[in-house]
Amino acid sequence: MNLIWLSSFIADAVFIWLYCRKSDLTPGKPRLWLKIVLCVLLLFLYYNQFVIISGATLRVVYRAVIYFLWVWLAERIPWKGALYVSVFWVGIYTVFQNIFFGPYLGKFFTGREDILQSHLWSQVLLIAINLLIRLLYFCIISRFLPFAGMAGAVVPNILFVALIDVILVYSKTTVISSEALSEATAAQFDAYFVLLHAALLLALIVFEYSRRKTVEAAILDIRNTEAKALVEAVRGRQSSEEAIRALRHDLKNHAISMKLMLDNGETDEAQKYLDSFIEAASDTVESYHTGSELLDGLLKLKLAPAIEAGVDVGCTLDFRAAAEKIDNFDLCVLMGNVLDNAVEACAAMPAGTSKYIRISGGHAANCQLIKIDNSCVLTGRNNPGAGESSADDRPTADKLPVTTKADRTLHGFGLRNVRSVLDRYGGTMTIANDNGHYSISMLIPVPDPVISRTVSSSRE
């Protein structure tokens, strides 16, 4: 193994380590020891004397297995997602190898010719070119096709990418040596070879980009449907509460009616009338006054299970500044997800422990602040606290948790959708988790409004 192949091994190992690192796909702590073992196994691909995997087909399969074990066992991604990642990136890598070490530069990297007169300086130059091109190639693709977007792959996706891999391996193993051809024919063949692999690379990238957009569109459609249903539920509940308020408002008239029945000796009728009134007026739920009727209803709908379970709920949120600025569906996605997480976190706590949810915030410096604090199960470092576990490559205060639910294909998009909404409004999100206390703060830029109403929380 010369220095060029050693530099290739280092670059490839660093790439797979950085690309398939902890993200919003990984449900648990990666196995560092297994990554080290797999790096050692990967080294055999670059060791020329290891003749057992000298064939091109076997080498590609061997690399795919390493990638699969890395993502499945070391990063703990479900096997279907791990299989898709492995076949996709084997294809990306094979295209690179076939082009970069193919017709034009292959003779230099194999040592048949030197770029410079000095063999040593030729090796140094080739190592620099090797590292630079690998860096640009893999970083550009990783930038536009990040690891986090690999979720949602299905069997047909895996089969399609595997078919492209087969074509790549076949083209690599059946290449006719251009040295046996005439100069003009060899140049033409080399051009065809590069164009074929460029087309296959484009097919891989376009397919993966389209697949991601399809998954995102499906998730967005699901979320929009949920948001619409939530809006209708909130409006329906508001209508019911208005009816109850009207009933209470007519309390004097009801009292007069019952008195007349009693004065006339209609005791049974008065009893039935009283029972009906009690039943109609028995819905004494927490009432919120944030400055947004939709948000008031949403808070009531989402927090009712927590209140019934004995969770200490408090709300001092003043949302008047942003009430007219945020679309109803966006508001349902924004608040619905974080409230669901807070309620689920409290529900997961053992009986007898202190459970609380605090919702606060207001307008300051042309921004709307929304903060949700809640208690959560204390499970140690990076405890989720909101039905999800912390894992992201962003700064610590801005980490996105990942779902711990069994079906990660349909779950785990909650806070990603929240961030998507915030991005549309130019907002930011900060998540903190410390010793059983989980906190999420959202800041949304809004113009300085004219505020005159009183915001409070009361029980009717």
GROMACS .gro file of C-alpha atoms in nm:
model
  460
    1MET     CA    1   0.000   0.000   0.000
    2ASN     CA    2   0.168   0.322  -0.116
    3LEU     CA    3   0.108   0.669   0.024
    4ILE     CA    4  -0.156   0.757  -0.236
    5TRP     CA    5  -0.375   0.463  -0.136
    6LEU     CA    6  -0.310   0.537   0.231
    7SER     CA    7  -0.435   0.894   0.179
    8SER     CA    8  -0.740   0.751   0.004
    9PHE     CA    9  -0.813   0.525   0.301
   10ILE     CA   10  -0.780   0.814   0.549
   11ALA     CA   11  -1.004   1.039   0.342
   12ASP     CA   12  -1.270   0.769   0.295
   13ALA     CA   13  -1.268   0.669   0.662
   14VAL     CA   14  -1.302   1.032   0.771
   15PHE     CA   15  -1.584   1.083   0.521
   16ILE     CA   16  -1.793   0.787   0.634
   17TRP     CA   17  -1.729   0.881   0.998
   18LEU     CA   18  -1.845   1.241   0.945
   19TYR     CA   19  -2.129   1.171   0.705
   20CYS     CA   20  -2.297   0.889   0.899
   21ARG     CA   21  -2.265   1.060   1.232
   22LYS     CA   22  -2.528   1.123   1.497
   23SER     CA   23  -2.820   1.309   1.346
   24ASP     CA   24  -3.197   1.322   1.368
   25LEU     CA   25  -3.203   0.963   1.240
   26THR     CA   26  -2.999   0.808   1.521
   27PRO     CA   27  -3.208   0.693   1.820
   28GLY     CA   28  -2.922   0.618   2.057
   29LYS     CA   29  -2.556   0.664   2.133
   30PRO     CA   30  -2.329   0.535   1.851
   31ARG     CA   31  -2.090   0.248   1.919
   32LEU     CA   32  -1.747   0.406   1.892
   33TRP     CA   33  -1.559   0.079   1.937
   34LEU     CA   34  -1.744  -0.078   1.643
   35LYS     CA   35  -1.657   0.217   1.420
   36ILE     CA   36  -1.288   0.164   1.498
   37VAL     CA   37  -1.317  -0.207   1.416
   38LEU     CA   38  -1.491  -0.128   1.086
   39CYS     CA   39  -1.221   0.126   0.999
   40VAL     CA   40  -0.962  -0.149   1.039
   41LEU     CA   41  -1.167  -0.380   0.817
   42LEU     CA   42  -1.201  -0.100   0.561
   43LEU     CA   43  -0.821  -0.072   0.550
   44PHE     CA   44  -0.797  -0.412   0.380
   45LEU     CA   45  -0.955  -0.262   0.069
   46TYR     CA   46  -0.647  -0.043   0.027
   47TYR     CA   47  -0.387  -0.310   0.103
   48ASN     CA   48  -0.276  -0.454  -0.228
   49GLN     CA   49  -0.136  -0.775  -0.079
   50PHE     CA   50  -0.477  -0.872   0.060
   51VAL     CA   51  -0.562  -1.076  -0.249
   52ILE     CA   52  -0.884  -1.225  -0.107
   53ILE     CA   53  -1.074  -0.908  -0.201
   54SER     CA   54  -0.877  -0.816  -0.511
   55GLY     CA   55  -1.171  -0.852  -0.756
   56ALA     CA   56  -1.371  -0.538  -0.837
   57THR     CA   57  -1.708  -0.700  -0.766
   58LEU     CA   58  -1.596  -0.846  -0.435
   59ARG     CA   59  -1.440  -0.516  -0.331
   60VAL     CA   60  -1.764  -0.327  -0.397
   61VAL     CA   61  -1.967  -0.586  -0.204
   62TYR     CA   62  -1.715  -0.576   0.080
   63ARG     CA   63  -1.739  -0.196   0.097
   64ALA     CA   64  -2.121  -0.213   0.095
   65VAL     CA   65  -2.113  -0.456   0.388
   66ILE     CA   66  -1.881  -0.224   0.583
   67TYR     CA   67  -2.114   0.071   0.519
   68PHE     CA   68  -2.418  -0.135   0.614
   69LEU     CA   69  -2.267  -0.254   0.943
   70TRP     CA   70  -2.151   0.100   1.016
   71VAL     CA   71  -2.496   0.254   0.975
   72TRP     CA   72  -2.698  -0.038   1.114
   73LEU     CA   73  -2.490  -0.149   1.413
   74ALA     CA   74  -2.260   0.143   1.488
   75GLU     CA   75  -2.512   0.423   1.429
   76ARG     CA   76  -2.814   0.204   1.519
   77ILE     CA   77  -3.024   0.300   1.219
   78PRO     CA   78  -3.305   0.052   1.127
   79TRP     CA   79  -3.180  -0.210   0.883
   80LYS     CA   80  -3.387  -0.092   0.587
   81GLY     CA   81  -3.253   0.262   0.612
   82ALA     CA   82  -2.901   0.130   0.669
   83LEU     CA   83  -2.924  -0.090   0.360
   84TYR     CA   84  -3.035   0.204   0.146
   85VAL     CA   85  -2.755   0.426   0.277
   86SER     CA   86  -2.497   0.155   0.203
   87VAL     CA   87  -2.606   0.082  -0.156
   88PHE     CA   88  -2.647   0.453  -0.235
   89TRP     CA   89  -2.305   0.555  -0.109
   90VAL     CA   90  -2.134   0.255  -0.264
   91GLY     CA   91  -2.274   0.382  -0.592
   92ILE     CA   92  -2.151   0.735  -0.526
   93TYR     CA   93  -1.809   0.602  -0.430
   94THR     CA   94  -1.782   0.364  -0.728
   95VAL     CA   95  -1.865   0.644  -0.974
   96PHE     CA   96  -1.588   0.851  -0.820
   97GLN     CA   97  -1.337   0.568  -0.840
   98ASN     CA   98  -1.426   0.481  -1.198
   99ILE     CA   99  -1.389   0.840  -1.318
  100PHE     CA  100  -1.108   0.964  -1.098
  101PHE     CA  101  -0.891   0.653  -1.121
  102GLY     CA  102  -1.011   0.570  -1.471
  103PRO     CA  103  -0.899   0.667  -1.819
  104TYR     CA  104  -0.727   1.001  -1.761
  105LEU     CA  105  -0.561   0.986  -1.418
  106GLY     CA  106  -0.549   0.611  -1.358
  107LYS     CA  107  -0.206   0.570  -1.516
  108PHE     CA  108  -0.058   0.822  -1.272
  109PHE     CA  109  -0.223   0.685  -0.958
  110THR     CA  110  -0.128   0.329  -1.047
  111GLY     CA  111   0.236   0.436  -1.081
  112ARG     CA  112   0.270   0.360  -1.454
  113GLU     CA  113   0.362   0.722  -1.522
  114ASP     CA  114   0.474   1.025  -1.321
  115ILE     CA  115   0.325   1.370  -1.358
  116LEU     CA  116   0.658   1.535  -1.273
  117GLN     CA  117   1.011   1.427  -1.345
  118SER     CA  118   1.070   1.356  -0.977
  119HIS     CA  119   0.884   1.046  -0.860
  120LEU     CA  120   0.873   1.176  -0.500
  121TRP     CA  121   0.722   1.511  -0.596
  122SER     CA  122   0.481   1.334  -0.828
  123GLN     CA  123   0.362   1.129  -0.533
  124VAL     CA  124   0.322   1.443  -0.318
  125LEU     CA  125   0.127   1.618  -0.594
  126LEU     CA  126  -0.095   1.315  -0.651
  127ILE     CA  127  -0.171   1.286  -0.280
  128ALA     CA  128  -0.270   1.655  -0.271
  129ILE     CA  129  -0.489   1.614  -0.582
  130ASN     CA  130  -0.642   1.297  -0.439
  131LEU     CA  131  -0.739   1.458  -0.108
  132LEU     CA  132  -0.862   1.781  -0.266
  133ILE     CA  133  -1.086   1.617  -0.525
  134ARG     CA  134  -1.226   1.369  -0.272
  135LEU     CA  135  -1.298   1.656  -0.034
  136LEU     CA  136  -1.481   1.858  -0.298
  137TYR     CA  137  -1.669   1.560  -0.442
  138PHE     CA  138  -1.799   1.408  -0.121
  139CYS     CA  139  -1.857   1.737   0.062
  140ILE     CA  140  -2.065   1.882  -0.222
  141ILE     CA  141  -2.283   1.571  -0.241
  142SER     CA  142  -2.311   1.555   0.139
  143ARG     CA  143  -2.413   1.919   0.148
  144PHE     CA  144  -2.707   1.868  -0.088
  145LEU     CA  145  -2.792   1.512   0.020
  146PRO     CA  146  -2.729   1.506   0.397
  147PHE     CA  147  -2.751   1.189   0.602
  148ALA     CA  148  -3.064   1.313   0.780
  149GLY     CA  149  -3.261   1.295   0.456
  150MET     CA  150  -3.203   0.922   0.413
  151ALA     CA  151  -3.518   0.843   0.614
  152GLY     CA  152  -3.819   0.695   0.442
  153ALA     CA  153  -3.649   0.466   0.188
  154VAL     CA  154  -3.853   0.164   0.078
  155VAL     CA  155  -3.760  -0.163  -0.095
  156PRO     CA  156  -3.812  -0.034  -0.454
  157ASN     CA  157  -3.573   0.253  -0.378
  158ILE     CA  158  -3.310   0.006  -0.259
  159LEU     CA  159  -3.353  -0.214  -0.565
  160PHE     CA  160  -3.323   0.079  -0.809
  161VAL     CA  161  -3.000   0.207  -0.653
  162ALA     CA  162  -2.865  -0.149  -0.631
  163LEU     CA  163  -2.930  -0.186  -1.007
  164ILE     CA  164  -2.720   0.124  -1.077
  165ASP     CA  165  -2.448  -0.025  -0.856
  166VAL     CA  166  -2.455  -0.342  -1.066
  167ILE     CA  167  -2.415  -0.137  -1.385
  168LEU     CA  168  -2.123   0.051  -1.231
  169VAL     CA  169  -1.949  -0.268  -1.123
  170TYR     CA  170  -2.010  -0.430  -1.462
  171SER     CA  171  -1.868  -0.131  -1.647
  172LYS     CA  172  -1.566  -0.136  -1.421
  173THR     CA  173  -1.495  -0.507  -1.464
  174THR     CA  174  -1.546  -0.518  -1.842
  175VAL     CA  175  -1.340  -0.215  -1.941
  176ILE     CA  176  -1.124  -0.276  -2.246
  177SER     CA  177  -0.774  -0.146  -2.193
  178SER     CA  178  -0.732   0.167  -2.399
  179GLU     CA  179  -0.366   0.076  -2.445
  180ALA     CA  180  -0.469  -0.196  -2.693
  181LEU     CA  181  -0.661   0.055  -2.904
  182SER     CA  182  -0.547   0.315  -3.150
  183GLU     CA  183  -0.491   0.663  -3.015
  184ALA     CA  184  -0.813   0.804  -3.169
  185THR     CA  185  -1.024   0.505  -3.063
  186ALA     CA  186  -0.879   0.511  -2.712
  187ALA     CA  187  -0.958   0.881  -2.669
  188GLN     CA  188  -1.314   0.823  -2.791
  189PHE     CA  189  -1.358   0.524  -2.561
  190ASP     CA  190  -1.229   0.719  -2.261
  191ALA     CA  191  -1.476   0.999  -2.331
  192TYR     CA  192  -1.766   0.752  -2.357
  193PHE     CA  193  -1.659   0.585  -2.033
  194VAL     CA  194  -1.651   0.916  -1.840
  195LEU     CA  195  -1.981   1.034  -1.989
  196LEU     CA  196  -2.150   0.705  -1.897
  197HIS     CA  197  -2.043   0.734  -1.535
  198ALA     CA  198  -2.132   1.104  -1.522
  199ALA     CA  199  -2.481   1.008  -1.641
  200LEU     CA  200  -2.507   0.735  -1.377
  201LEU     CA  201  -2.393   0.979  -1.110
  202LEU     CA  202  -2.657   1.228  -1.224
  203ALA     CA  203  -2.919   0.951  -1.215
  204LEU     CA  204  -2.825   0.866  -0.856
  205ILE     CA  205  -2.838   1.227  -0.742
  206VAL     CA  206  -3.164   1.311  -0.921
  207PHE     CA  207  -3.329   0.992  -0.795
  208GLU     CA  208  -3.227   1.057  -0.436
  209TYR     CA  209  -3.330   1.423  -0.454
  210SER     CA  210  -3.670   1.327  -0.598
  211ARG     CA  211  -3.717   1.053  -0.338
  212ARG     CA  212  -3.649   1.301  -0.057
  213LYS     CA  213  -3.893   1.552  -0.201
  214THR     CA  214  -4.157   1.280  -0.227
  215VAL     CA  215  -4.108   1.183   0.139
  216GLU     CA  216  -4.115   1.547   0.248
  217ALA     CA  217  -4.431   1.611   0.045
  218ALA     CA  218  -4.600   1.306   0.200
  219ILE     CA  219  -4.504   1.415   0.551
  220LEU     CA  220  -4.617   1.771   0.479
  221ASP     CA  221  -4.949   1.643   0.348
  222ILE     CA  222  -4.996   1.438   0.665
  223ARG     CA  223  -4.910   1.736   0.882
  224ASN     CA  224  -5.143   1.967   0.688
  225THR     CA  225  -5.425   1.717   0.728
  226GLU     CA  226  -5.353   1.696   1.100
  227ALA     CA  227  -5.341   2.075   1.124
  228LYS     CA  228  -5.674   2.111   0.943
  229ALA     CA  229  -5.835   1.853   1.169
  230LEU     CA  230  -5.689   2.030   1.471
  231VAL     CA  231  -5.821   2.367   1.358
  232GLU     CA  232  -6.168   2.219   1.311
  233ALA     CA  233  -6.151   2.050   1.651
  234VAL     CA  234  -6.050   2.377   1.817
  235ARG     CA  235  -6.329   2.566   1.641
  236GLY     CA  236  -6.581   2.299   1.736
  237ARG     CA  237  -6.473   2.318   2.096
  238GLN     CA  238  -6.492   2.695   2.089
  239SER     CA  239  -6.851   2.670   1.960
  240SER     CA  240  -6.940   2.436   2.246
  241GLU     CA  241  -6.785   2.671   2.498
  242GLU     CA  242  -6.974   2.966   2.354
  243ALA     CA  243  -7.294   2.769   2.401
  244ILE     CA  244  -7.198   2.702   2.764
  245ARG     CA  245  -7.121   3.070   2.817
  246ALA     CA  246  -7.460   3.159   2.671
  247LEU     CA  247  -7.620   2.906   2.907
  248ARG     CA  248  -7.449   3.062   3.205
  249HIS     CA  249  -7.540   3.408   3.085
  250ASP     CA  250  -7.907   3.307   3.097
  251LEU     CA  251  -7.873   3.174   3.451
  252LYS     CA  252  -8.126   3.426   3.584
  253ASN     CA  253  -8.385   3.319   3.330
  254HIS     CA  254  -8.327   2.952   3.415
  255ALA     CA  255  -8.366   3.026   3.785
  256ILE     CA  256  -8.697   3.206   3.720
  257SER     CA  257  -8.823   2.912   3.515
  258MET     CA  258  -8.741   2.664   3.791
  259LYS     CA  259  -8.904   2.888   4.055
  260LEU     CA  260  -9.226   2.902   3.855
  261MET     CA  261  -9.227   2.521   3.826
  262LEU     CA  262  -9.182   2.485   4.201
  263ASP     CA  263  -9.450   2.747   4.274
  264ASN     CA  264  -9.688   2.552   4.053
  265GLY     CA  265  -9.603   2.229   4.229
  266GLU     CA  266  -9.429   2.081   3.925
  267THR     CA  267  -9.153   1.924   4.132
  268ASP     CA  268  -9.063   1.647   3.888
  269GLU     CA  269  -9.041   1.889   3.594
  270ALA     CA  270  -8.822   2.124   3.799
  271GLN     CA  271  -8.593   1.833   3.892
  272LYS     CA  272  -8.553   1.734   3.525
  273TYR     CA  273  -8.492   2.095   3.429
  274LEU     CA  274  -8.225   2.129   3.700
  275ASP     CA  275  -8.051   1.805   3.595
  276SER     CA  276  -8.035   1.926   3.232
  277PHE     CA  277  -7.890   2.259   3.342
  278ILE     CA  278  -7.623   2.094   3.558
  279GLU     CA  279  -7.521   1.863   3.275
  280ALA     CA  280  -7.496   2.151   3.026
  281ALA     CA  281  -7.293   2.371   3.261
  282SER     CA  282  -7.059   2.103   3.401
  283ASP     CA  283  -6.768   2.164   3.158
  284THR     CA  284  -6.541   2.370   3.382
  285VAL     CA  285  -6.211   2.351   3.194
  286GLU     CA  286  -5.911   2.574   3.203
  287SER     CA  287  -5.960   2.888   2.995
  288TYR     CA  288  -5.665   3.065   2.834
  289HIS     CA  289  -5.642   3.419   2.707
  290THR     CA  290  -5.328   3.454   2.496
  291GLY     CA  291  -5.462   3.709   2.249
  292SER     CA  292  -5.531   3.442   1.983
  293GLU     CA  293  -5.863   3.258   1.992
  294LEU     CA  294  -5.718   2.970   1.792
  295LEU     CA  295  -5.421   2.935   2.028
  296ASP     CA  296  -5.654   2.956   2.330
  297GLY     CA  297  -5.856   2.665   2.194
  298LEU     CA  298  -5.541   2.475   2.099
  299LEU     CA  299  -5.399   2.509   2.450
  300LYS     CA  300  -5.726   2.392   2.600
  301LEU     CA  301  -5.747   2.093   2.367
  302LYS     CA  302  -5.384   1.983   2.406
  303LEU     CA  303  -5.344   2.045   2.779
  304ALA     CA  304  -5.676   1.896   2.893
  305PRO     CA  305  -5.533   1.539   2.924
  306ALA     CA  306  -5.240   1.669   3.130
  307ILE     CA  307  -5.469   1.865   3.364
  308GLU     CA  308  -5.693   1.560   3.410
  309ALA     CA  309  -5.380   1.355   3.493
  310GLY     CA  310  -5.283   1.600   3.768
  311VAL     CA  311  -5.008   1.788   3.587
  312ASP     CA  312  -4.954   2.140   3.719
  313VAL     CA  313  -5.021   2.357   3.412
  314GLY     CA  314  -4.964   2.730   3.395
  315CYS     CA  315  -4.983   2.976   3.107
  316THR     CA  316  -4.876   3.340   3.099
  317LEU     CA  317  -4.820   3.360   2.723
  318ASP     CA  318  -4.900   3.691   2.555
  319PHE     CA  319  -4.937   3.607   2.186
  320ARG     CA  320  -5.111   3.924   2.070
  321ALA     CA  321  -4.805   4.051   1.884
  322ALA     CA  322  -4.798   3.749   1.650
  323ALA     CA  323  -5.167   3.654   1.642
  324GLU     CA  324  -5.226   3.818   1.305
  325LYS     CA  325  -4.884   3.734   1.160
  326ILE     CA  326  -4.879   3.354   1.175
  327ASP     CA  327  -5.102   3.137   0.959
  328ASN     CA  328  -5.349   2.914   1.147
  329PHE     CA  329  -5.201   2.591   1.008
  330ASP     CA  330  -4.847   2.706   1.089
  331LEU     CA  331  -4.958   2.794   1.442
  332CYS     CA  332  -5.107   2.447   1.488
  333VAL     CA  333  -4.785   2.283   1.367
  334LEU     CA  334  -4.571   2.517   1.578
  335MET     CA  335  -4.755   2.482   1.908
  336GLY     CA  336  -4.923   2.146   1.855
  337ASN     CA  337  -4.594   1.955   1.830
  338VAL     CA  338  -4.423   2.114   2.130
  339LEU     CA  339  -4.736   2.080   2.345
  340ASP     CA  340  -4.773   1.714   2.246
  341ASN     CA  341  -4.410   1.653   2.342
  342ALA     CA  342  -4.454   1.825   2.679
  343VAL     CA  343  -4.771   1.629   2.760
  344GLU     CA  344  -4.609   1.300   2.654
  345ALA     CA  345  -4.302   1.375   2.867
  346CYS     CA  346  -4.515   1.430   3.177
  347ALA     CA  347  -4.722   1.120   3.104
  348ALA     CA  348  -4.402   0.912   3.089
  349MET     CA  349  -4.297   1.017   3.442
  350PRO     CA  350  -4.355   0.778   3.735
  351ALA     CA  351  -4.663   0.828   3.951
  352GLY     CA  352  -4.607   1.047   4.254
  353THR     CA  353  -4.341   1.266   4.096
  354SER     CA  354  -4.378   1.639   4.043
  355LYS     CA  355  -4.515   1.708   3.696
  356TYR     CA  356  -4.552   2.052   3.545
  357ILE     CA  357  -4.591   2.239   3.217
  358ARG     CA  358  -4.521   2.613   3.201
  359ILE     CA  359  -4.604   2.820   2.893
  360SER     CA  360  -4.478   3.176   2.888
  361GLY     CA  361  -4.357   3.450   2.659
  362GLY     CA  362  -4.449   3.783   2.512
  363HIS     CA  363  -4.342   4.061   2.279
  364ALA     CA  364  -4.004   4.230   2.316
  365ALA     CA  365  -3.758   4.395   2.078
  366ASN     CA  366  -3.987   4.333   1.777
  367CYS     CA  367  -3.989   3.959   1.849
  368GLN     CA  368  -4.247   3.716   1.981
  369LEU     CA  369  -4.103   3.483   2.246
  370ILE     CA  370  -4.269   3.149   2.317
  371LYS     CA  371  -4.124   2.930   2.592
  372ILE     CA  372  -4.246   2.590   2.708
  373ASP     CA  373  -4.093   2.432   3.018
  374ASN     CA  374  -4.188   2.088   3.140
  375SER     CA  375  -4.075   1.815   3.373
  376CYS     CA  376  -3.942   1.493   3.222
  377VAL     CA  377  -3.800   1.155   3.312
  378LEU     CA  378  -3.442   1.185   3.428
  379THR     CA  379  -3.249   0.919   3.236
  380GLY     CA  380  -2.901   1.068   3.231
  381ARG     CA  381  -2.696   1.249   2.970
  382ASN     CA  382  -2.893   1.388   2.673
  383ASN     CA  383  -3.222   1.285   2.823
  384PRO     CA  384  -3.499   1.373   2.581
  385GLY     CA  385  -3.759   1.505   2.817
  386ALA     CA  386  -4.016   1.546   2.544
  387GLY     CA  387  -4.074   1.202   2.407
  388GLU     CA  388  -3.759   1.238   2.198
  389SER     CA  389  -3.386   1.201   2.250
  390SER     CA  390  -3.130   1.468   2.179
  391ALA     CA  391  -2.907   1.415   1.878
  392ASP     CA  392  -2.802   1.666   1.614
  393ASP     CA  393  -2.490   1.810   1.459
  394ARG     CA  394  -2.596   2.165   1.536
  395PRO     CA  395  -2.467   2.369   1.833
  396THR     CA  396  -2.567   2.230   2.170
  397ALA     CA  397  -2.839   2.486   2.239
  398ASP     CA  398  -2.992   2.425   1.899
  399LYS     CA  399  -2.998   2.044   1.891
  400LEU     CA  400  -3.295   1.870   1.740
  401PRO     CA  401  -3.416   1.566   1.932
  402VAL     CA  402  -3.513   1.251   1.748
  403THR     CA  403  -3.816   1.037   1.807
  404THR     CA  404  -3.801   0.733   2.032
  405LYS     CA  405  -4.126   0.596   1.892
  406ALA     CA  406  -4.120   0.254   1.732
  407ASP     CA  407  -4.214   0.370   1.381
  408ARG     CA  408  -3.945   0.621   1.294
  409THR     CA  409  -4.062   0.648   0.934
  410LEU     CA  410  -4.384   0.823   1.037
  411HIS     CA  411  -4.254   0.986   1.356
  412GLY     CA  412  -3.960   1.203   1.446
  413PHE     CA  413  -4.066   1.490   1.219
  414GLY     CA  414  -4.229   1.698   1.494
  415LEU     CA  415  -3.951   1.940   1.582
  416ARG     CA  416  -3.822   1.933   1.225
  417ASN     CA  417  -4.162   2.065   1.118
  418VAL     CA  418  -4.148   2.323   1.397
  419ARG     CA  419  -3.810   2.438   1.272
  420SER     CA  420  -3.943   2.447   0.916
  421VAL     CA  421  -4.224   2.680   1.025
  422LEU     CA  422  -3.981   2.898   1.219
  423ASP     CA  423  -3.750   2.918   0.918
  424ARG     CA  424  -4.037   3.050   0.706
  425TYR     CA  425  -4.094   3.333   0.954
  426GLY     CA  426  -3.723   3.396   1.016
  427GLY     CA  427  -3.748   3.257   1.369
  428THR     CA  428  -3.510   3.054   1.584
  429MET     CA  429  -3.545   2.768   1.832
  430THR     CA  430  -3.336   2.681   2.136
  431ILE     CA  431  -3.366   2.354   2.329
  432ALA     CA  432  -3.227   2.290   2.676
  433ASN     CA  433  -3.242   1.979   2.894
  434ASP     CA  434  -3.104   1.972   3.244
  435ASN     CA  435  -3.174   1.733   3.532
  436GLY     CA  436  -3.532   1.644   3.450
  437HIS     CA  437  -3.623   1.990   3.323
  438TYR     CA  438  -3.686   2.032   2.950
  439SER     CA  439  -3.720   2.372   2.791
  440ILE     CA  440  -3.783   2.490   2.436
  441SER     CA  441  -3.777   2.858   2.342
  442MET     CA  442  -3.893   2.998   2.008
  443LEU     CA  443  -3.827   3.353   1.891
  444ILE     CA  444  -4.022   3.493   1.595
  445PRO     CA  445  -3.956   3.841   1.449
  446VAL     CA  446  -4.278   4.049   1.437
  447PRO     CA  447  -4.339   4.423   1.387
  448ASP     CA  448  -4.405   4.631   1.696
  449PRO     CA  449  -4.783   4.596   1.747
  450VAL     CA  450  -5.037   4.808   1.931
  451ILE     CA  451  -5.145   4.599   2.230
  452SER     CA  452  -5.438   4.699   2.449
  453ARG     CA  453  -5.602   4.379   2.569
  454THR     CA  454  -5.537   4.195   2.894
  455VAL     CA  455  -5.376   3.850   2.881
  456SER     CA  456  -5.443   3.600   3.157
  457SER     CA  457  -5.528   3.242   3.241
  458SER     CA  458  -5.839   3.165   3.444
  459ARG     CA  459  -6.075   2.881   3.531
  460GLU     CA  460  -6.436   2.932   3.437
   0.00000   0.00000   0.00000
